[in-house]
Coordinates of C-alpha atoms in Angstrom, one line a residue:
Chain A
X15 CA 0.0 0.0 0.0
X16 CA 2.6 2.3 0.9
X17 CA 4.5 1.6 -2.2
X18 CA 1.5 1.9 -4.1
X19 CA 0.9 5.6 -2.6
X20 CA 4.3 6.5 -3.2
X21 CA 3.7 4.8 -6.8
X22 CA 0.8 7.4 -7.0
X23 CA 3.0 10.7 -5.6
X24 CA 5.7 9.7 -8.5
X25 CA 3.5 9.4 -11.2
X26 CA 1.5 12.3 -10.3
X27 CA 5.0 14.6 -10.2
X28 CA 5.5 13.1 -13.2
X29 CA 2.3 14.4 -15.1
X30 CA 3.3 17.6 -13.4
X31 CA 6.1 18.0 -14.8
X32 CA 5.3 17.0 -18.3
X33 CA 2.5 19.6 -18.1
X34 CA 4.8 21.8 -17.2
X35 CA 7.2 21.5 -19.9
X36 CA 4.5 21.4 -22.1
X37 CA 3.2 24.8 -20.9
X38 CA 6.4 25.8 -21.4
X39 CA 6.4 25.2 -24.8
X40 CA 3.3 26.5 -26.1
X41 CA 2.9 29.2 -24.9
X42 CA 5.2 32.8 -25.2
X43 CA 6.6 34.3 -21.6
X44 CA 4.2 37.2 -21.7
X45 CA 0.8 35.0 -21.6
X46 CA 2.0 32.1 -20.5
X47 CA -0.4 30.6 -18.2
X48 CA -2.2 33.8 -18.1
X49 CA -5.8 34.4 -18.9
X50 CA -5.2 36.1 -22.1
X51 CA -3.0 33.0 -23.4
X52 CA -5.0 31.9 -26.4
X53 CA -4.8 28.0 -26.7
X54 CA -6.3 27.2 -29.6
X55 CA -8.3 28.4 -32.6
X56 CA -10.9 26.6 -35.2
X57 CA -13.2 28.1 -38.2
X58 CA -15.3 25.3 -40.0
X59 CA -18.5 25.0 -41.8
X60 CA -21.3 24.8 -39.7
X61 CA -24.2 21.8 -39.1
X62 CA -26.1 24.8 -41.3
X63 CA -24.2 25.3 -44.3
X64 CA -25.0 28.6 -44.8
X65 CA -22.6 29.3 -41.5
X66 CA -19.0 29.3 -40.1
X67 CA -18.2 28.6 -36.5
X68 CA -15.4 30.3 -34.8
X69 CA -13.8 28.5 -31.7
X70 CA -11.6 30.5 -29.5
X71 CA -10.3 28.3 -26.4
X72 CA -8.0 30.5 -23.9
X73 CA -6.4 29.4 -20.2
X74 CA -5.4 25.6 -21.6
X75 CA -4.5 22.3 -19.5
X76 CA -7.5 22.9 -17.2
X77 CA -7.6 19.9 -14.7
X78 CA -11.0 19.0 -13.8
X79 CA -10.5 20.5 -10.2
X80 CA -9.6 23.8 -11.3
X81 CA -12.3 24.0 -13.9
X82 CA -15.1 25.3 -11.3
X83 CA -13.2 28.4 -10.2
X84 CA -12.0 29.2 -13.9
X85 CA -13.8 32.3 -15.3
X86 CA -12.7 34.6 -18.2
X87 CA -11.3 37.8 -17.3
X88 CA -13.3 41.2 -17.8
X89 CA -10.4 42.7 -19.0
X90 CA -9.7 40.4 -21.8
X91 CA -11.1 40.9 -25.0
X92 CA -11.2 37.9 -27.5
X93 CA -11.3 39.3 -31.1
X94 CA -12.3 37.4 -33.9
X95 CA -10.4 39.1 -37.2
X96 CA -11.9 38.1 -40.5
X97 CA -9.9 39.6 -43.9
X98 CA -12.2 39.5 -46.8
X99 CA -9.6 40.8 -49.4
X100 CA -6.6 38.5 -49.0
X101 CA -4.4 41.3 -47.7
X102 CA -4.1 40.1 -43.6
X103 CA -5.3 43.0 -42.2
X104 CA -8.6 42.9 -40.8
X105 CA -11.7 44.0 -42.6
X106 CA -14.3 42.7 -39.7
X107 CA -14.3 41.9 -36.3
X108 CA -16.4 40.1 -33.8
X109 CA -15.0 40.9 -30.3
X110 CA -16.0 39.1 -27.5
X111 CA -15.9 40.6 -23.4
X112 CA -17.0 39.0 -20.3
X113 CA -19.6 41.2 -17.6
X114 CA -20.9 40.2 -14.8
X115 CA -21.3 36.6 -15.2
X116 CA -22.6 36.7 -19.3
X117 CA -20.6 37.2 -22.3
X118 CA -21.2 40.2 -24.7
X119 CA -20.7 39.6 -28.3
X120 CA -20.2 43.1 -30.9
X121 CA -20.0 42.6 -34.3
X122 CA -19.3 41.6 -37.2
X123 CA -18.5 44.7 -38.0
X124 CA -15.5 46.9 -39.5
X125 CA -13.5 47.9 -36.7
X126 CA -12.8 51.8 -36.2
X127 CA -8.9 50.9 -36.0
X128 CA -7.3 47.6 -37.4
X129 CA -3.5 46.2 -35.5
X130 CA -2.6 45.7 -31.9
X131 CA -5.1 48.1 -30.2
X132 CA -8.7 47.7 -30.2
X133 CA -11.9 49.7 -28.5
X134 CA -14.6 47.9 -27.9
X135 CA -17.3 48.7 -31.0
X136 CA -20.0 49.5 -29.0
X137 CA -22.2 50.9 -31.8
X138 CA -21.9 47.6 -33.2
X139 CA -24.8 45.0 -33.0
X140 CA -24.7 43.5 -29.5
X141 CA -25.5 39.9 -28.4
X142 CA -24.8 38.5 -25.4
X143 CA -25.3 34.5 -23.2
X144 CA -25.2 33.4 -19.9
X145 CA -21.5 31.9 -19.2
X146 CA -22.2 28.2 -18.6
X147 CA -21.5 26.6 -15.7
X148 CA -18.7 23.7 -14.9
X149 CA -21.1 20.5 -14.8
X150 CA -24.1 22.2 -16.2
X151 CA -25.7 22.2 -19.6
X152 CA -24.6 24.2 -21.9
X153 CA -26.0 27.2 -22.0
X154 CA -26.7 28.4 -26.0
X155 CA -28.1 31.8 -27.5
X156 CA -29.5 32.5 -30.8
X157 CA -29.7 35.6 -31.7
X158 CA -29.2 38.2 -34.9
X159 CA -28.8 35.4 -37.2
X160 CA -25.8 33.8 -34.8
X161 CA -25.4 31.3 -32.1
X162 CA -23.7 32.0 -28.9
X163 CA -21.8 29.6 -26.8
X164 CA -18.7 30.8 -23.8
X165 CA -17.8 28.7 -21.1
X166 CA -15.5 25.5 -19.9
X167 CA -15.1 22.5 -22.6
X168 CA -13.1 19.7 -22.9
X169 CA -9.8 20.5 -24.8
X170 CA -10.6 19.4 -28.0
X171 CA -6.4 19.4 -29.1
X172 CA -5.5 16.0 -29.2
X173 CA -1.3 15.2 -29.7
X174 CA 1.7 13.8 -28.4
X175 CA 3.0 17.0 -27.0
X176 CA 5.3 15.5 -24.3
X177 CA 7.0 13.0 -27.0
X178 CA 7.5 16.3 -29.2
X179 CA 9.2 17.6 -26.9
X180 CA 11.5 14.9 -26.1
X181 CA 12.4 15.1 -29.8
X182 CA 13.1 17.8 -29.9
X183 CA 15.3 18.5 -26.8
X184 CA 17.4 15.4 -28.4
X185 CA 16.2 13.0 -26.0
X186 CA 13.9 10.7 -28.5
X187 CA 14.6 10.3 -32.2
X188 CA 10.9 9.1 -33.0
X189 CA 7.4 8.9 -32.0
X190 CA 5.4 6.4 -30.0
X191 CA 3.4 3.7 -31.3
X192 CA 0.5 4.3 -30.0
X193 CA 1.4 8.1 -28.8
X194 CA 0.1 9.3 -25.6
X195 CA -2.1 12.2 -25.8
X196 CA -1.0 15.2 -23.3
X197 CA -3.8 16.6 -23.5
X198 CA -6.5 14.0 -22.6
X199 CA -8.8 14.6 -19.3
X200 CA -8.0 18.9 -19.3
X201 CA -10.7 21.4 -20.4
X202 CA -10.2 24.7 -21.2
X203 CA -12.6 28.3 -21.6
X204 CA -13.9 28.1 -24.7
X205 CA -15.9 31.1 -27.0
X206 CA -17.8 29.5 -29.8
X207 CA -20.3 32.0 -32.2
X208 CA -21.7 30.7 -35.4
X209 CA -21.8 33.2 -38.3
X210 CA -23.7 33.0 -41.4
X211 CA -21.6 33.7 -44.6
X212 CA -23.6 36.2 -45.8
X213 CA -22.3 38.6 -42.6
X214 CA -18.6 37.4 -43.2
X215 CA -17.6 38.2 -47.4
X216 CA -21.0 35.5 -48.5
X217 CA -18.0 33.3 -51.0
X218 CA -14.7 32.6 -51.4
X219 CA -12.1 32.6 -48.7
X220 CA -11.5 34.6 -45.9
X221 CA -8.4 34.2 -43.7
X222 CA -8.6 34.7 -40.1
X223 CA -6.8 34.7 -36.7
X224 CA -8.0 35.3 -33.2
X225 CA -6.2 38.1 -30.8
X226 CA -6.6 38.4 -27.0
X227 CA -6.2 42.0 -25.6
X228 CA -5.4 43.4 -22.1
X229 CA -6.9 46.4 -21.2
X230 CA -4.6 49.2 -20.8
Chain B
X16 CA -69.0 72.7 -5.9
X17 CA -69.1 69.5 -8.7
X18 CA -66.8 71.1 -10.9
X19 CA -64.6 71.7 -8.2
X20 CA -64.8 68.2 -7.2
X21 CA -64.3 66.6 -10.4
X22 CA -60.6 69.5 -11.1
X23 CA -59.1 67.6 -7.3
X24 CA -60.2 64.4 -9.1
X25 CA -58.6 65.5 -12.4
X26 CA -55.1 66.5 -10.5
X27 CA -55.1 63.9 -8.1
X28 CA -55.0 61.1 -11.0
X29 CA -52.5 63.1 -13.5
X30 CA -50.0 63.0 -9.9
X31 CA -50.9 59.5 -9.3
X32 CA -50.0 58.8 -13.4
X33 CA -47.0 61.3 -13.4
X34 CA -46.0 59.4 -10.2
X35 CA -46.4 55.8 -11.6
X36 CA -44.3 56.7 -14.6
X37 CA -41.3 58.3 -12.9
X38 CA -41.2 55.0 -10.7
X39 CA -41.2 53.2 -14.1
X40 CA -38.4 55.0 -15.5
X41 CA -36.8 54.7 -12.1
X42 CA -37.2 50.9 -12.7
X43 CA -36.2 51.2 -16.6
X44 CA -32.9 52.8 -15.5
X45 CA -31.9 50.3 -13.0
X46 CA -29.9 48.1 -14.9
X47 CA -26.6 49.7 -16.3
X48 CA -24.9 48.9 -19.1
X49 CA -21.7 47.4 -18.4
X50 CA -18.5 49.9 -18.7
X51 CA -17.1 48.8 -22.3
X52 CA -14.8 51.3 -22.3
X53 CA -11.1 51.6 -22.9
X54 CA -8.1 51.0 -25.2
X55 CA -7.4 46.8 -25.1
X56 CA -3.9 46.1 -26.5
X57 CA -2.8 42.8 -27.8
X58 CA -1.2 40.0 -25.7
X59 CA -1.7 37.5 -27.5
X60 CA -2.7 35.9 -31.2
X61 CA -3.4 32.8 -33.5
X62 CA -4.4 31.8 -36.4
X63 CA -2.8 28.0 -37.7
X64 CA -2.3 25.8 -34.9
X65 CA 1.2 24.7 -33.5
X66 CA 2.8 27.8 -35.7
X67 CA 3.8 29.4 -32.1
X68 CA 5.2 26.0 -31.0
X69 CA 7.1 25.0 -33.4
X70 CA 8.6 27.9 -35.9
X71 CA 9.1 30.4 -33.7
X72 CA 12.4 30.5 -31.5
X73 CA 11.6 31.2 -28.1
X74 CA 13.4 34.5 -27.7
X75 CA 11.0 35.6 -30.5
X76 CA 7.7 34.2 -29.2
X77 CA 6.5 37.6 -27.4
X78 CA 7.5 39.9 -30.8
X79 CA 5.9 37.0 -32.9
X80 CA 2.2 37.6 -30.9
X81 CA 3.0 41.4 -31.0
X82 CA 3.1 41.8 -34.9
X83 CA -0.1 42.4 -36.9
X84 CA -0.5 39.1 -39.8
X85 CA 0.6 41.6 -42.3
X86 CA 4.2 42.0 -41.3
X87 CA 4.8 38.4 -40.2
X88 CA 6.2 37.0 -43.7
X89 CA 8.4 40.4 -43.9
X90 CA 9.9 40.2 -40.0
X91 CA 10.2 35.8 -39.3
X92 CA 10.1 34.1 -42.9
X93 CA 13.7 33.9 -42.7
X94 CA 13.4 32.3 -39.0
X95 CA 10.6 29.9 -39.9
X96 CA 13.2 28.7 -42.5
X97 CA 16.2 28.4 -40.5
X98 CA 14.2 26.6 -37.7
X99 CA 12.5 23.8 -40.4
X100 CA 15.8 23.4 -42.0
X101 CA 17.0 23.0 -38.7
X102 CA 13.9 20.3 -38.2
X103 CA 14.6 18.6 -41.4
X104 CA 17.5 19.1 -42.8
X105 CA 16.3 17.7 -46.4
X106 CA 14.9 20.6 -46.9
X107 CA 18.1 21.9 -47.9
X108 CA 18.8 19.8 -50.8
X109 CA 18.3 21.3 -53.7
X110 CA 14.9 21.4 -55.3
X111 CA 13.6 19.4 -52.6
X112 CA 10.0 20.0 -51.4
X113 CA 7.3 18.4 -49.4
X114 CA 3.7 16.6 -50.7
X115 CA 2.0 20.2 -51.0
X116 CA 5.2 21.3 -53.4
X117 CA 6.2 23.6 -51.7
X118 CA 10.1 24.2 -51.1
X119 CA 11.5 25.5 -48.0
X120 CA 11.3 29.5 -48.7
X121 CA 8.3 28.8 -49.6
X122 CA 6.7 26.4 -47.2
X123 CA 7.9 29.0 -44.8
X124 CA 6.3 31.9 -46.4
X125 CA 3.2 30.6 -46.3
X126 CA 3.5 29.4 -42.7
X127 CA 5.0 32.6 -41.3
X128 CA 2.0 34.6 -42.5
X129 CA -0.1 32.9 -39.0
X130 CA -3.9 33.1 -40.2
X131 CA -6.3 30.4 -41.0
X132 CA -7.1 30.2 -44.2
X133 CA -11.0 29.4 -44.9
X134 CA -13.3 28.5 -47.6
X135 CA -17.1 29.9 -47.4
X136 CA -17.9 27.4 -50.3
X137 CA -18.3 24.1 -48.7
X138 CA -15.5 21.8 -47.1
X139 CA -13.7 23.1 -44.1
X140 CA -10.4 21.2 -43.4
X141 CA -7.1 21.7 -42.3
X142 CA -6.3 18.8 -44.7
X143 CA -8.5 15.7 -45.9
X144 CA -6.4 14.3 -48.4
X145 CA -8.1 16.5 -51.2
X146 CA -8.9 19.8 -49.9
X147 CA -5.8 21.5 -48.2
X148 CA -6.0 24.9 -45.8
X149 CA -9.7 25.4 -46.1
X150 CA -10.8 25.4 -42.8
X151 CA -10.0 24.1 -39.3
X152 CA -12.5 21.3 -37.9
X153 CA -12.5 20.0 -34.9
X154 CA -11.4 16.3 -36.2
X155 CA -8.9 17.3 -37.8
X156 CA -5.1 15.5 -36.9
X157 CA -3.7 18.7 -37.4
X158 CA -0.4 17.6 -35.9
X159 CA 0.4 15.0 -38.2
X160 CA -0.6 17.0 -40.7
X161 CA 2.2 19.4 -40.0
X162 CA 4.1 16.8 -39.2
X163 CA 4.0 15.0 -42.8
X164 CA 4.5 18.1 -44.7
X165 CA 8.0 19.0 -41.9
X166 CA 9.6 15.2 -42.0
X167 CA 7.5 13.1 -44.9
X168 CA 8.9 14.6 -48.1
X169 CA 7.7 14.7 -51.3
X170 CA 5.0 11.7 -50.9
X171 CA 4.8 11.4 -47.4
X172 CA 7.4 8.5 -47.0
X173 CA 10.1 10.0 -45.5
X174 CA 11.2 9.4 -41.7
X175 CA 7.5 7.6 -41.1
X176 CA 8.5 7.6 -37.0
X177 CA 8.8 11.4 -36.9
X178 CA 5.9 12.2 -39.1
X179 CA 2.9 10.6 -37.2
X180 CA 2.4 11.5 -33.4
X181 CA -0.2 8.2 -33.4
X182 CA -2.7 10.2 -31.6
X183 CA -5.5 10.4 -34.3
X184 CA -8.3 11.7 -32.0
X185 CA -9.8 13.4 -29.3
X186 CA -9.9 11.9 -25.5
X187 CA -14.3 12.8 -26.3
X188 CA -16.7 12.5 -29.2
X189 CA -17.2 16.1 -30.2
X190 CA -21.1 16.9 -31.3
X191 CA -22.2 17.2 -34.7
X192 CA -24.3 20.8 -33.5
X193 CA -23.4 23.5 -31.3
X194 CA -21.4 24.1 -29.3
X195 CA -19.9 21.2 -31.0
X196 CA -17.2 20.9 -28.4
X197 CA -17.7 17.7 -25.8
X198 CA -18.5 18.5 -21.9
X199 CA -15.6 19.6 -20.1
X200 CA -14.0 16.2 -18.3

């Protein structure tokens, strides 16, 4: 038994340890761990064709303990930049802001200044939904033509991260067979809002990328 | 003595109505809108996945999320390609590229410019095997996708134990409507 527990303690350090490094990794020094550090982003067709769903996930390897108390931080705004004219600069934006327990959605719309520093558009069209709940249902809006979705999630990332990583520090020459995915069991705070096409350039291809910004 | 009567009646309701409405408004203003002002400056961005992780030296990572898409190719296209050469050094060999075509320069090019690429015209995919950089989906194995095109060469042969990190799929089922993500664990 004793063995067993001190079994557990090892492996646990272990896990630790390889989260760490692989915290380390991902993220830059500035937002590293932070509530602005962006984890992942998606953009895919919708279950309604005529949409696109964005995915914004921020504050990653979320173990399921720390998942109640995680909230998203009032002074982080999650934009949403969508280029319509293949030149990467952005022609609209849907920012995203938590208040008070809900978050507010503005746009699309063209922002008043494109780059690094953003106001919120307020004169834009507003939507809002109720941040879900850790172990609840998820709560979903629909509104102006869109559907609204913030709260916890499993991670959906799925790779070998901690193998990676031995490769490339020069400790491991090749993958595992099967790999080991570092990123099984954590969740992280996830934004989700489904667009339709016609609000976003209707055809073609847009490219987009999604910014977190403090406020100053 | 009527008219009179009926005038006290007259004022007393138009207070009673001019009273009811103030407490309305009173009621109407009660919820304030939430302070949105304020200049928000960027920390932080994305747009491809594992771009961050893999092309960008760590001294660089902070500048990297600090320059607009735009300027990216211009200020790290040069790094990107130092660091995949570095990677896979067949890269290097003249005239060698990977399964999209692409040689090193500009492989790195593309990659250095960090947004997501997506089609409004049907299929959204990272890569499928026949559409390529039209979307992002949940599904997709992103990583080995990345991984093929760094180590797998021209066909995807090349060093088959660094081009596949055998993890093909999510710990949870992810929902075919929104909010499409699975329940947090």
């Amino acid at each position: 038994m004793k063995k067993m527990k001190i079994l557990l303690v090892t492996s646990t350090l272990a896990l630790a340890s390889i989260i760490l490094v692989a915290a380390d990794h991902i993220d830059a020094p500035a937002v590293q761990g932070g509530t602005s550090d962006i984890t992942d982003y998606y953009a895919f067709q919708g279950e309604n064709t005529d949409n696109i769903v964005f995915v914004a996930n921020v504050q990653g390897l979320l173990s399921p303990s720390a998942t109640a108390n995680a909230s998203f931080d009032e002074n982080t705004l999650v934009e949403f930049n969508i280029d319509t004219n293949a030149d990467n600069i952005e022609d609209l934006v849907i920012q995203a802001v938590a208040r008070d327990g809900e978050m507010y959605f503005f746009g699309p719309t063209t922002p008043s200044s494109t780059g690094l520093n953003s106001m919120i558009e307020t004169s834009a069209t507003q939507s809002k939904v109720a941040i879900s709940n850790y172990g609840s249902q998820p709560t979903i809006q629909s509104t102006n033509g869109m559907m609204l979705f913030a709260g916890p999630r499993d991670d959906p990332f799925f790779m070998d991260f901690a193998q990676y990583s031995e490769i490339i520090a020069g400790n491991a020459t090749a993958f595992n067979n099967p790999g080991s995915d570092t990123f099984a069991g954590s969740n992280v705070m996830s934004i989700v809002v489904e667009v339709p096409k016609s609000l976003i350039g209707g055809s073609g291809t847009i490219n987009t990328w999604v910014e977190s910004k403090t406020k100053q | 003595m009527k008219t009179f009567k009926y005038s006290i009646l007259a004022i007393f309701v138009s207070l009673v109505t001019i009273s009811c409405s103030d407490d309305d408004d009173n009621v109407y203003m009660m919820p304030t809108e939430p302070d949105f002002s304020g200049n928000y400056s960027q920390a932080d961005q994305m747009g491809r996945p594992a771009v961050n992780t893999v092309f960008v030296s760590s001294e660089s990572k902070d500048m990297f999320n600090t320059t607009i898409p735009s300027q990216q190719a211009t200020n790290f296209q040069s790094m990107f390609q130092t660091n995949l050469e570095a990677l896979s050094p067949a890269y290097t060999n003249p005239g060698d590229t990977n399964a999209l075509g692409l040689d090193s320069a500009t492989f790195t090019g593309l990659l250095a410019t960090d947004v997501l690429n997506v089609s409004l015209d049907g299929t959204t995919t990272f890569y499928d095997g026949t559409n390529v950089l039209t979307g992002r989906a949940l599904a997709d194995d992103v990583i080995t996708v990345e991984l093929l095109l760094i180590f797998g060469g021209e066909d995807f042969t090349e060093n088959p134990t660094l081009s596949n990190d055998n993890v093909d799929a999510n710990d949870k089922e992810f929902s075919t409507s929104f909010p499409y993500l699975a329940s947090p664990w």
